[in-house]
JSON list of C-alpha atoms and ligand atoms in Angstrom, two decimals:
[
{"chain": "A", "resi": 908, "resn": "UNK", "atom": "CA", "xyz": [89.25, 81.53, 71.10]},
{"chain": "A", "resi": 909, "resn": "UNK", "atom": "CA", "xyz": [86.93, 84.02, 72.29]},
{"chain": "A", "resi": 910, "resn": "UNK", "atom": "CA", "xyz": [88.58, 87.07, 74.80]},
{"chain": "A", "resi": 911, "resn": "UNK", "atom": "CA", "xyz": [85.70, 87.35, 76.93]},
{"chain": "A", "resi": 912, "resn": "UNK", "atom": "CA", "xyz": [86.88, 88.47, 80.46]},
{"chain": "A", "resi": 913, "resn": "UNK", "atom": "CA", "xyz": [85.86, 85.19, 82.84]},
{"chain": "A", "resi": 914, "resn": "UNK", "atom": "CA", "xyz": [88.35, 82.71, 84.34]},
{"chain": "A", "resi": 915, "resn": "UNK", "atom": "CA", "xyz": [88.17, 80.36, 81.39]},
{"chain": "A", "resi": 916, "resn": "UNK", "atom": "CA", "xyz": [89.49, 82.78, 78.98]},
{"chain": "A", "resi": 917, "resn": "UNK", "atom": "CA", "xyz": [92.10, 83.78, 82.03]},
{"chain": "A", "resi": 918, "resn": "UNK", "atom": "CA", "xyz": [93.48, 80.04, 82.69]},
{"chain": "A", "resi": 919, "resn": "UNK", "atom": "CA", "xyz": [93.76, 80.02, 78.81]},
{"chain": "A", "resi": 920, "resn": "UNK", "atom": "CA", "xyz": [95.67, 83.21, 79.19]},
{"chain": "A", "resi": 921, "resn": "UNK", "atom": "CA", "xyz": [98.46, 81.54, 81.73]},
{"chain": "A", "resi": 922, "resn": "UNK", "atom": "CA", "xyz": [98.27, 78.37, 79.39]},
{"chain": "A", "resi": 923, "resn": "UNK", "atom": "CA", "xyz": [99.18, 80.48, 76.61]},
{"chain": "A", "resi": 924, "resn": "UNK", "atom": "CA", "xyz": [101.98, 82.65, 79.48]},
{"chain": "A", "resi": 925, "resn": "UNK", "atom": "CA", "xyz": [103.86, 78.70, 80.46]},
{"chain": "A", "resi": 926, "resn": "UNK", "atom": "CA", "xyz": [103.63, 77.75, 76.66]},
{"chain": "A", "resi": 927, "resn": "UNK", "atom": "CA", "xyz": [105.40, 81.04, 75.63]},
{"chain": "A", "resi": 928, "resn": "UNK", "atom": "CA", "xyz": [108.04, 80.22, 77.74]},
{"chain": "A", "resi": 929, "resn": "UNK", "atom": "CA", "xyz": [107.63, 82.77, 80.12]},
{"chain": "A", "resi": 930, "resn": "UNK", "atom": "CA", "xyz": [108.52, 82.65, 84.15]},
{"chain": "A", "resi": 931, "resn": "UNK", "atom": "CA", "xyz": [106.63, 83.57, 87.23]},
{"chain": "A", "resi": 932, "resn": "UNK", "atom": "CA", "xyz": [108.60, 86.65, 88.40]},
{"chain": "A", "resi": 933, "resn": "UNK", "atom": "CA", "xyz": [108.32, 88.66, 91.63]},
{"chain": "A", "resi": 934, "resn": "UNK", "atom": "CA", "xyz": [109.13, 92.22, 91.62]},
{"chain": "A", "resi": 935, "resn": "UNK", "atom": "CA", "xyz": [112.39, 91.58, 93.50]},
{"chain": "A", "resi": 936, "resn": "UNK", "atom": "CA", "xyz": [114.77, 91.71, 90.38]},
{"chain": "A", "resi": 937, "resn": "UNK", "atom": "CA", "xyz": [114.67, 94.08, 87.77]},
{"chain": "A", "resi": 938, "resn": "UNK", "atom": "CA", "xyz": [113.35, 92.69, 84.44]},
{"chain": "A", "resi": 939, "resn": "UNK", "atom": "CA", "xyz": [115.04, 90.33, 82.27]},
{"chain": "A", "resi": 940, "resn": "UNK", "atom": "CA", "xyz": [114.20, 87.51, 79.12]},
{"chain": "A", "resi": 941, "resn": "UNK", "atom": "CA", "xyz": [111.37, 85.85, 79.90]},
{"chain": "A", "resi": 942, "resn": "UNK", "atom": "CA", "xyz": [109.93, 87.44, 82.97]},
{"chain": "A", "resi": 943, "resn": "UNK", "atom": "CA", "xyz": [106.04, 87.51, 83.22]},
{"chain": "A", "resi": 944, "resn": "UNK", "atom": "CA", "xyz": [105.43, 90.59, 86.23]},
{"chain": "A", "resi": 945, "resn": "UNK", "atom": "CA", "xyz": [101.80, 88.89, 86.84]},
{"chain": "A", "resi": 946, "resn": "UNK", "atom": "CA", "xyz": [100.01, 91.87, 88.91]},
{"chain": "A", "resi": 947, "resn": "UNK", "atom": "CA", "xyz": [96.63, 91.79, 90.59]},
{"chain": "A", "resi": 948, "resn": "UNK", "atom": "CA", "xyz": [95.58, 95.40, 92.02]},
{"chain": "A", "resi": 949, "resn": "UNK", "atom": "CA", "xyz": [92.36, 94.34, 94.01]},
{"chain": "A", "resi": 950, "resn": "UNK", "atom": "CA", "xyz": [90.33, 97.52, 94.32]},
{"chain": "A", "resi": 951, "resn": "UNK", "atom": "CA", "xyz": [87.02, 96.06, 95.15]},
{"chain": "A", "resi": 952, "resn": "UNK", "atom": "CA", "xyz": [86.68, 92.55, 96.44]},
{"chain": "A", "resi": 953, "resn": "UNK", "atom": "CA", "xyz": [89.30, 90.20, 98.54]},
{"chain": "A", "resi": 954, "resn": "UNK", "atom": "CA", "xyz": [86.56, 87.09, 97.48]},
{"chain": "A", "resi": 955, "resn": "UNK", "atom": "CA", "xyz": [87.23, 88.17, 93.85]},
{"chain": "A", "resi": 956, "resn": "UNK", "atom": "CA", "xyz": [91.55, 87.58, 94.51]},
{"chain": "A", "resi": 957, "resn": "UNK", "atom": "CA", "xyz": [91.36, 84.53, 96.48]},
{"chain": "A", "resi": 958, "resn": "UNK", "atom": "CA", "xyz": [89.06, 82.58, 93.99]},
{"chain": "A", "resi": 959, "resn": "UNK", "atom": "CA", "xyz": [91.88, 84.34, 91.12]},
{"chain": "A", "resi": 960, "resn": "UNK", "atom": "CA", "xyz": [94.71, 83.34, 93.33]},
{"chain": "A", "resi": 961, "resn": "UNK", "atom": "CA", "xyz": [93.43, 79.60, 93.72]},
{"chain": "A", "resi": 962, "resn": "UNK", "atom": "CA", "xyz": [93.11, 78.70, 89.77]},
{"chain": "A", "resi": 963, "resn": "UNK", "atom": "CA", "xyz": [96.56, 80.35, 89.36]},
{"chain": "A", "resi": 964, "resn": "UNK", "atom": "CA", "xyz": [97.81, 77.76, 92.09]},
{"chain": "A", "resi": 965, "resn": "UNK", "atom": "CA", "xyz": [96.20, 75.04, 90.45]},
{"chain": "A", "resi": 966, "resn": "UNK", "atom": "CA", "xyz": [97.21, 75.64, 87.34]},
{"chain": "A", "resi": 967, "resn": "UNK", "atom": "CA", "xyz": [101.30, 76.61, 88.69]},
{"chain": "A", "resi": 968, "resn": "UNK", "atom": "CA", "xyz": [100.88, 80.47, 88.33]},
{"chain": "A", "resi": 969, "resn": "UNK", "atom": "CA", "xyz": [102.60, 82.79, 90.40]},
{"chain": "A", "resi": 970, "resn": "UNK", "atom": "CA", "xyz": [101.27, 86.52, 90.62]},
{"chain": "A", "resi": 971, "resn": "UNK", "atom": "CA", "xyz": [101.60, 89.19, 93.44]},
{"chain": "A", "resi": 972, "resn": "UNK", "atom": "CA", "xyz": [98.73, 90.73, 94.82]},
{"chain": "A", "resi": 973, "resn": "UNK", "atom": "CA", "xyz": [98.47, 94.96, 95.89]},
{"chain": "A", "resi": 974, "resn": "UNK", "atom": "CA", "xyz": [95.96, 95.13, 98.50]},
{"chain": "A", "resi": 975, "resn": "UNK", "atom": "CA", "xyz": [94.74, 98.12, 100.00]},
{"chain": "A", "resi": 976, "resn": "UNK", "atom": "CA", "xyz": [94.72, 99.79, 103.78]},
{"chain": "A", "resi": 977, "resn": "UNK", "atom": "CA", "xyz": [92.08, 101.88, 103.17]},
{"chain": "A", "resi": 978, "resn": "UNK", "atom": "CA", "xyz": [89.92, 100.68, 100.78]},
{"chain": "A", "resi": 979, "resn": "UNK", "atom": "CA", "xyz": [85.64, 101.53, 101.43]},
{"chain": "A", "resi": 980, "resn": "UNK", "atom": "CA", "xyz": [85.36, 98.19, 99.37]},
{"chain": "A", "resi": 981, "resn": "UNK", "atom": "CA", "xyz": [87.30, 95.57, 101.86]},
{"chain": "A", "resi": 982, "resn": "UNK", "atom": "CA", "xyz": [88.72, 95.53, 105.57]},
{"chain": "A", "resi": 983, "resn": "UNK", "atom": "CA", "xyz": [92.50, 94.29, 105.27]},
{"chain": "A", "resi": 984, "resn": "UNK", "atom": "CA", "xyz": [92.18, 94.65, 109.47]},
{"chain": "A", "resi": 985, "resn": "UNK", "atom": "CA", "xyz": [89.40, 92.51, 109.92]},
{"chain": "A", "resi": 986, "resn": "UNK", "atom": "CA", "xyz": [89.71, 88.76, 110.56]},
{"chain": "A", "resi": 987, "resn": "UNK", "atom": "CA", "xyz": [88.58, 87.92, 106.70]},
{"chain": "A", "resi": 988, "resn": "UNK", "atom": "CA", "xyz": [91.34, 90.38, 105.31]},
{"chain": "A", "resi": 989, "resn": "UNK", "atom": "CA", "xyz": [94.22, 88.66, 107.84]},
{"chain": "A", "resi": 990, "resn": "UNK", "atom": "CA", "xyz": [92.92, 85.22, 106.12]},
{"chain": "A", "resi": 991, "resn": "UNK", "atom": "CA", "xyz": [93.23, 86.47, 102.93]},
{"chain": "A", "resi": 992, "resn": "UNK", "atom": "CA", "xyz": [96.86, 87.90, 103.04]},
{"chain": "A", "resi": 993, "resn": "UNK", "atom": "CA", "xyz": [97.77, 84.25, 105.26]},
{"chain": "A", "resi": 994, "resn": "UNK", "atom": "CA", "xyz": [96.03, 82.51, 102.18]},
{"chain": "A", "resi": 995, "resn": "UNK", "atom": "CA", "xyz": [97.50, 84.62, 99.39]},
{"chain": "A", "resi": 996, "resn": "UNK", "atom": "CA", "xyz": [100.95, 83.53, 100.67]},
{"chain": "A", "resi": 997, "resn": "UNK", "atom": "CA", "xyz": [100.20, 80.42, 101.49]},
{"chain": "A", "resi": 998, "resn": "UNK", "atom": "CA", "xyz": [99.30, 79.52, 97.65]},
{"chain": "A", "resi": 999, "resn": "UNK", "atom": "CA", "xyz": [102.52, 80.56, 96.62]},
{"chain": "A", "resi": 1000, "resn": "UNK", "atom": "CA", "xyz": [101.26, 84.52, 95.47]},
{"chain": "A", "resi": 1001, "resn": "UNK", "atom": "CA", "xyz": [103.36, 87.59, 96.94]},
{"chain": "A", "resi": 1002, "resn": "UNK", "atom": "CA", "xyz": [101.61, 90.68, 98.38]},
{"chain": "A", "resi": 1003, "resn": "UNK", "atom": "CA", "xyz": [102.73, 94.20, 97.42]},
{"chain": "A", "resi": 1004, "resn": "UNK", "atom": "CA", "xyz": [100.79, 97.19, 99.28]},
{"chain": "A", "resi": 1005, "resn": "UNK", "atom": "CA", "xyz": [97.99, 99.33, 97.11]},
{"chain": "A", "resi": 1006, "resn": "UNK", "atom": "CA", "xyz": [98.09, 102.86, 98.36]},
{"chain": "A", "resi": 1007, "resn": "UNK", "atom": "CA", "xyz": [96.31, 105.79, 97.90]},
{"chain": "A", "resi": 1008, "resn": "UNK", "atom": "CA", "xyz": [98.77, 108.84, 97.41]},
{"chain": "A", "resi": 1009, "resn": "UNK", "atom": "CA", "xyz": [100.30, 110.65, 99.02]},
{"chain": "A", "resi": 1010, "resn": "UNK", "atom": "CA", "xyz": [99.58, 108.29, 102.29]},
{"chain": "A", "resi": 1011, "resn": "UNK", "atom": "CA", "xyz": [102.23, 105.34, 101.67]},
{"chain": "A", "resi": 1012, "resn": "UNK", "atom": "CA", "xyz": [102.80, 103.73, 105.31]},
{"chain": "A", "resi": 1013, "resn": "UNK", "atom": "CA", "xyz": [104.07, 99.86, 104.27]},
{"chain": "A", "resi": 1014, "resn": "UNK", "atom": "CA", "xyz": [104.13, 98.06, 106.90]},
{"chain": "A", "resi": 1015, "resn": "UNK", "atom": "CA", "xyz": [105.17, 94.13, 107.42]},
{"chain": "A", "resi": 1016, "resn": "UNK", "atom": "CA", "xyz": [102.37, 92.93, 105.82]},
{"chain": "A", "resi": 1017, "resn": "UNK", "atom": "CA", "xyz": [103.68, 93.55, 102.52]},
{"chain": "A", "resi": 1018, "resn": "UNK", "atom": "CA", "xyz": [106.45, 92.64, 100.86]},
{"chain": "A", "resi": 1019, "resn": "UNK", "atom": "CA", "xyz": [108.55, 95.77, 99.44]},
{"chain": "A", "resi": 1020, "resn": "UNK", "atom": "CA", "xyz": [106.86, 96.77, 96.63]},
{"chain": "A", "resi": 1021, "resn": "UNK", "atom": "CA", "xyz": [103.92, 99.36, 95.99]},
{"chain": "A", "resi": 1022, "resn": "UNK", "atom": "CA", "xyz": [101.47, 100.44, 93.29]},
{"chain": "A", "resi": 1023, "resn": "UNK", "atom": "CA", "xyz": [99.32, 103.61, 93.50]},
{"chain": "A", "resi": 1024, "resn": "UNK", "atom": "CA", "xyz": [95.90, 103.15, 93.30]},
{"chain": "A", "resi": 1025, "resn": "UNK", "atom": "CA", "xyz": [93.83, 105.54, 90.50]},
{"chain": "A", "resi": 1026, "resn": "UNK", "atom": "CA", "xyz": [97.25, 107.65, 89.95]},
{"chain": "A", "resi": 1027, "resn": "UNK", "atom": "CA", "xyz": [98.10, 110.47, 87.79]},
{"chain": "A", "resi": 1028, "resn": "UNK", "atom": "CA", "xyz": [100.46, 111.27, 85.71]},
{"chain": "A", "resi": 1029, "resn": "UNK", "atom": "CA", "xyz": [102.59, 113.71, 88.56]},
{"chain": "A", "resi": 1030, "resn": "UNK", "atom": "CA", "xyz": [103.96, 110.89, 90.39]},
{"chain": "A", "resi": 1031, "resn": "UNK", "atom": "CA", "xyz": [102.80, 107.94, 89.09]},
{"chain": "A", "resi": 1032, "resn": "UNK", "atom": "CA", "xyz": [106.61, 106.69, 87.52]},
{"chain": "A", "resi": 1033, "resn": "UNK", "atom": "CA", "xyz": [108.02, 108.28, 90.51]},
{"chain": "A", "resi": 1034, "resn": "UNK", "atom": "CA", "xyz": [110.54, 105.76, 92.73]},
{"chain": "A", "resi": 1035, "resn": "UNK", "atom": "CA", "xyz": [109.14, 105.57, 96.31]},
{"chain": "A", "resi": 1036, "resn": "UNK", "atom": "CA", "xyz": [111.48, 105.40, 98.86]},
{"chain": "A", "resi": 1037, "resn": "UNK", "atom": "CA", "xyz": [112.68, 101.54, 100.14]},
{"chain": "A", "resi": 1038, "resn": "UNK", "atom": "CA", "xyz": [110.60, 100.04, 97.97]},
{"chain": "A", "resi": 1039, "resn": "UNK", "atom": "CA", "xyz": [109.69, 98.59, 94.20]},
{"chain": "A", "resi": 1040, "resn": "UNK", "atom": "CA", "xyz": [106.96, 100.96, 92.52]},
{"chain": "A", "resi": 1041, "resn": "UNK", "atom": "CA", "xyz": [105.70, 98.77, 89.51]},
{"chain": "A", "resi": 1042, "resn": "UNK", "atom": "CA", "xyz": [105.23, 101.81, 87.55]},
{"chain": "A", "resi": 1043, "resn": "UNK", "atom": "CA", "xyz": [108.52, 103.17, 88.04]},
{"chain": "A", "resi": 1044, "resn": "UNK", "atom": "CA", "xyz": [111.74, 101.88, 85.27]},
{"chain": "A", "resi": 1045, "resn": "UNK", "atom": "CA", "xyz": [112.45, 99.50, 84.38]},
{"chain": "A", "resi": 1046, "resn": "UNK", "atom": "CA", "xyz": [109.73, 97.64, 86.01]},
{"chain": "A", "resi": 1047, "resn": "UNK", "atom": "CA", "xyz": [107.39, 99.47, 83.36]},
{"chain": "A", "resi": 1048, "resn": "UNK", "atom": "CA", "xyz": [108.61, 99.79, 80.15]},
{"chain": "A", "resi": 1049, "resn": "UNK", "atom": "CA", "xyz": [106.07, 101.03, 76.98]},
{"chain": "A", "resi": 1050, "resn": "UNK", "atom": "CA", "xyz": [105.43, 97.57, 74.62]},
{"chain": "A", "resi": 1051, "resn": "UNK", "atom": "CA", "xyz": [106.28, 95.25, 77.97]},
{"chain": "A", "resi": 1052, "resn": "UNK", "atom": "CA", "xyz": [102.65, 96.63, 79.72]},
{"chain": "A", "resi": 1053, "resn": "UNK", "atom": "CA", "xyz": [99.09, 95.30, 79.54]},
{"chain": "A", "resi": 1054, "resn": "UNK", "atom": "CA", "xyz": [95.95, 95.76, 81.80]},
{"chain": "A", "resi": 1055, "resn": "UNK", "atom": "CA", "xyz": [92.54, 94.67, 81.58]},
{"chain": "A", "resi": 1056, "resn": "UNK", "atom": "CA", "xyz": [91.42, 97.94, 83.28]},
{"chain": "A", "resi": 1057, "resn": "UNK", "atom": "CA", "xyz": [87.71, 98.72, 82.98]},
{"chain": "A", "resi": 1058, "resn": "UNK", "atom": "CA", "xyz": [87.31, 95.53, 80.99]},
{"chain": "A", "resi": 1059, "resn": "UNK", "atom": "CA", "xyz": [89.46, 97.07, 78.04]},
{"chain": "A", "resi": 1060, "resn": "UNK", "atom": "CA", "xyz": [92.72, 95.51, 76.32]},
{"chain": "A", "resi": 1061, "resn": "UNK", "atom": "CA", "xyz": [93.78, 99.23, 75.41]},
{"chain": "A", "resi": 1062, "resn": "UNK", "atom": "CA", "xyz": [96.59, 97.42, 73.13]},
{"chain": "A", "resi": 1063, "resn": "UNK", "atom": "CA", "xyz": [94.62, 93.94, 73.12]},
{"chain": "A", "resi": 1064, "resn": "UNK", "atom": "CA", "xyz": [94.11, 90.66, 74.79]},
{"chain": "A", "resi": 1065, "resn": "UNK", "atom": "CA", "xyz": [97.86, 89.23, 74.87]},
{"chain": "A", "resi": 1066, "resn": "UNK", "atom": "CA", "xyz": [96.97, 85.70, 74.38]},
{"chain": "A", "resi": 1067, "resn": "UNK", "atom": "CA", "xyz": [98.25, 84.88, 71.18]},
{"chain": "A", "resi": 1068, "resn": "UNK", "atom": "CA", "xyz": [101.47, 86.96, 71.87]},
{"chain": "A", "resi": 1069, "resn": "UNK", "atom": "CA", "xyz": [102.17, 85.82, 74.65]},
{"chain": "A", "resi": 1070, "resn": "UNK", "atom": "CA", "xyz": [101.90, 81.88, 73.08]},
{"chain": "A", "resi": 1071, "resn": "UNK", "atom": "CA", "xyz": [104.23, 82.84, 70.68]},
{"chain": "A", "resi": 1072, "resn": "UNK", "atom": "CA", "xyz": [106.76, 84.62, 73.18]},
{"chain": "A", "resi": 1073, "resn": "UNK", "atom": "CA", "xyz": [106.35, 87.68, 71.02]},
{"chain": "A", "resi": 1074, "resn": "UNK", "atom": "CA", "xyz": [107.46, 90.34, 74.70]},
{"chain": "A", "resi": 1075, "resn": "UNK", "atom": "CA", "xyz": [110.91, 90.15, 76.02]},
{"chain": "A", "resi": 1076, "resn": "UNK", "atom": "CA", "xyz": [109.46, 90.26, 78.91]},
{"chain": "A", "resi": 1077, "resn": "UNK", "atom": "CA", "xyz": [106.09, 91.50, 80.58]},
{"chain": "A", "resi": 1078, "resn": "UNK", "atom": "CA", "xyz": [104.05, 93.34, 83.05]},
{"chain": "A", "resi": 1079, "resn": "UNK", "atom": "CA", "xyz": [100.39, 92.29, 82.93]},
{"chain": "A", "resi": 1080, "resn": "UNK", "atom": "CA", "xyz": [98.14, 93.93, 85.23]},
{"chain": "A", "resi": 1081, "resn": "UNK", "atom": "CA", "xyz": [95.18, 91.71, 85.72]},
{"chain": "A", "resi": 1082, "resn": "UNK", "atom": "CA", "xyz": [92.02, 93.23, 88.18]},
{"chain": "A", "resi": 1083, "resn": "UNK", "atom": "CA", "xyz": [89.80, 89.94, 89.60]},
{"chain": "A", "resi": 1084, "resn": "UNK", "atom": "CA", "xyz": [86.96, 91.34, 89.63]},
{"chain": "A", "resi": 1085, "resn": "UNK", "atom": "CA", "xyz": [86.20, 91.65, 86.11]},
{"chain": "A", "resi": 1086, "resn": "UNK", "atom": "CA", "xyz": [87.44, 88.01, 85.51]},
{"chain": "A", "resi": 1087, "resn": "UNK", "atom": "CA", "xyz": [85.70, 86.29, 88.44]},
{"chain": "A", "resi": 1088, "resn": "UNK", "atom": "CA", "xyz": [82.01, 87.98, 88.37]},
{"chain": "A", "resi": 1089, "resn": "UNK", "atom": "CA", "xyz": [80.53, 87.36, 85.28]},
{"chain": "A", "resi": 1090, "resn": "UNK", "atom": "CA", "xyz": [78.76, 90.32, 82.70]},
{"chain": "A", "resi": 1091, "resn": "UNK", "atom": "CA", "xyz": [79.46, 91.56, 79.14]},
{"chain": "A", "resi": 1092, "resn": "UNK", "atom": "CA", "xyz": [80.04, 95.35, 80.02]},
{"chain": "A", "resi": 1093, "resn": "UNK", "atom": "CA", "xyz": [82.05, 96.51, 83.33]},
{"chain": "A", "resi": 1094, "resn": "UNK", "atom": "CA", "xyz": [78.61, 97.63, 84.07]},
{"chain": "A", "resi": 1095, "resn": "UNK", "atom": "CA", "xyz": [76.97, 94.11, 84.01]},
{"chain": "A", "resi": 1096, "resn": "UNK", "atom": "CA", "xyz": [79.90, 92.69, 86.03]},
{"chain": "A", "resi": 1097, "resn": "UNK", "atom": "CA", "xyz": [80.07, 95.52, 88.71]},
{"chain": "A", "resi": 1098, "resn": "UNK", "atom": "CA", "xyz": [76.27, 94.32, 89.49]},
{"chain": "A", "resi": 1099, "resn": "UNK", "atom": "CA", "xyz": [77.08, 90.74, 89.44]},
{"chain": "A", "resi": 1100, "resn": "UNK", "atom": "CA", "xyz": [80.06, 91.68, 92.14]},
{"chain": "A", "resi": 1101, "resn": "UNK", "atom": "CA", "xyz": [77.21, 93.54, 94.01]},
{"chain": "A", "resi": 1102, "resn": "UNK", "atom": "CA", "xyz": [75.03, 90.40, 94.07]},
{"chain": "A", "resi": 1103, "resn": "UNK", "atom": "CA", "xyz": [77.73, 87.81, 95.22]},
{"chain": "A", "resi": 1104, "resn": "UNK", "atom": "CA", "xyz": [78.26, 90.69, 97.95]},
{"chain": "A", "resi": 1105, "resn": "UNK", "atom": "CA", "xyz": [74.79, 91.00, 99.06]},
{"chain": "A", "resi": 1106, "resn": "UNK", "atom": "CA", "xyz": [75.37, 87.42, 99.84]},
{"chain": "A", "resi": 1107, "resn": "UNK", "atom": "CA", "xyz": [78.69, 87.60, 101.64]},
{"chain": "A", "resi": 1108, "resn": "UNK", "atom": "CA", "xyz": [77.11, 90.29, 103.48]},
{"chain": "A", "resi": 1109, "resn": "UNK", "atom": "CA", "xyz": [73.75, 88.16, 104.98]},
{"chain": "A", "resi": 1110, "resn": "UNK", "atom": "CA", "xyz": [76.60, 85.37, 105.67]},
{"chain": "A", "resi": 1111, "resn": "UNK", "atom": "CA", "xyz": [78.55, 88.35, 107.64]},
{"chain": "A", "resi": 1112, "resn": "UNK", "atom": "CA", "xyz": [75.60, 89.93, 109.79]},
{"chain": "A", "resi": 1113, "resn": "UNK", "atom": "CA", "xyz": [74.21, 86.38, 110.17]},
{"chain": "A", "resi": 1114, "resn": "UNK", "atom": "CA", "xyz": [78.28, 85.53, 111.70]},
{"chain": "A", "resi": 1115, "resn": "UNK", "atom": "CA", "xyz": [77.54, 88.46, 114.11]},
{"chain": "A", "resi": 1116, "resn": "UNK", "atom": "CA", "xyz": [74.47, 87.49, 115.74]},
{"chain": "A", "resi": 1117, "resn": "UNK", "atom": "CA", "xyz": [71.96, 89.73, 113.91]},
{"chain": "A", "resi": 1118, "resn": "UNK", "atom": "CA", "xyz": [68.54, 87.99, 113.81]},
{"chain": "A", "resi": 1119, "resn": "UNK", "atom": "CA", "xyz": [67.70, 87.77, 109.92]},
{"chain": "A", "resi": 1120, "resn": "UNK", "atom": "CA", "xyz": [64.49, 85.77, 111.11]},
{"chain": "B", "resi": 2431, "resn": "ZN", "atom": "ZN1", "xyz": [92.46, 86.60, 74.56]},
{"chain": "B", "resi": 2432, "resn": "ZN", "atom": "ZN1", "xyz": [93.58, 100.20, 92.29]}
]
């Protein structure tokens, strides 16, 4: 089995998750045997999460997804980020808000739990008030963490560990983008994400009643 970082290698990776043994779990309970914490932080692209969040339905996965307010990537306001959250839930996924400190307004599109987006160390384990923050204990715990970030298993793919039920428990914190464009380097697949958007983007200005003749 090769690791690459594309979505066959990622429904192998929730193959390997239900033949572990491991459950779907929300952050609403604090960890216990078993639980698999699947999180999506979507930084860059809501096409990216929905196409992630579809194969996870299909395939009986349950994640939650962080989405962000402010993001110069996506527009949670406009009409294509209101379908997105509507979609997310309808497949089954929850949605946890994605801020950028020290703004944290929730609000009732999210369910009550947060990540920070790009923190530091200061407050990054800190509790935030009336919600979950997945960084804060028990919800992370060193040896029960794994992300993908910048297209690098610091401590390894968890495939085969997760097959053989090696964690207690896990967080894995799994970013779309690098899974759904394709590329060999986070460079390769940040300009494949730019192509698919160029097209998105024609699509959008074409939905507005710009003249593209
Ligand atoms: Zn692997
Ligand atoms: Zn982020």
């Amino acid at each position: 089995m090769s690791c690459g970082f594309d979505l066959d290698h990622y429904a192998e990776l929730l193959d390997a998750a239900v033949a572990g043994g491991y459950r779907w779990a929300r952050f609403d309970h604090e960890p216990g045997t078993g639980d698999l914490f699947l999180r999506h932080d979507v930084d860059l692209s809501l096409d990216a999460a929905l196409r992630m969040a579809r194969l996870e339905r299909d395939r009986g996965a349950r994640a939650t997804y962080f989405l962000m307010t402010e993001s110069v990537f996506y527009n949670l306001a406009s009409h294509e980020g209101t379908d997105a959250v509507a979609e997310l839930r309808d497949l089954g996924h929850a949605v946890g808000f994605h801020a950028v400190h020290p703004r944290f307004a929730r609000d009732d599109r999210f369910d009550p739990v947060m990540a920070w987006h790009n923190p530091d160390p200061e407050y990054v384990f800190e509790p935030v008030d009336g919600v979950v923050n997945v960084m804060q204990s028990p919800w992370f715990t060193k040896g029960r963490y794994r992300s993908d970030s910048n297209a690098h298993w610091r401590e390894g793919c968890p495939h085969d560990e997760l097959r053989a039920g090696a964690f207690e428990w896990l967080q894995l914190l799994v970013h779309p983008e690098i899974w759904v464009y394709p590329g060999a380097t986070m460079g390769e697949t940040m300009r494949a994400m730019l192509d698919a958007k160029r097209d998105e983007w024609l699509q959008r200005l074409a939905d507005d009643r710009i003249d593209l003749s």
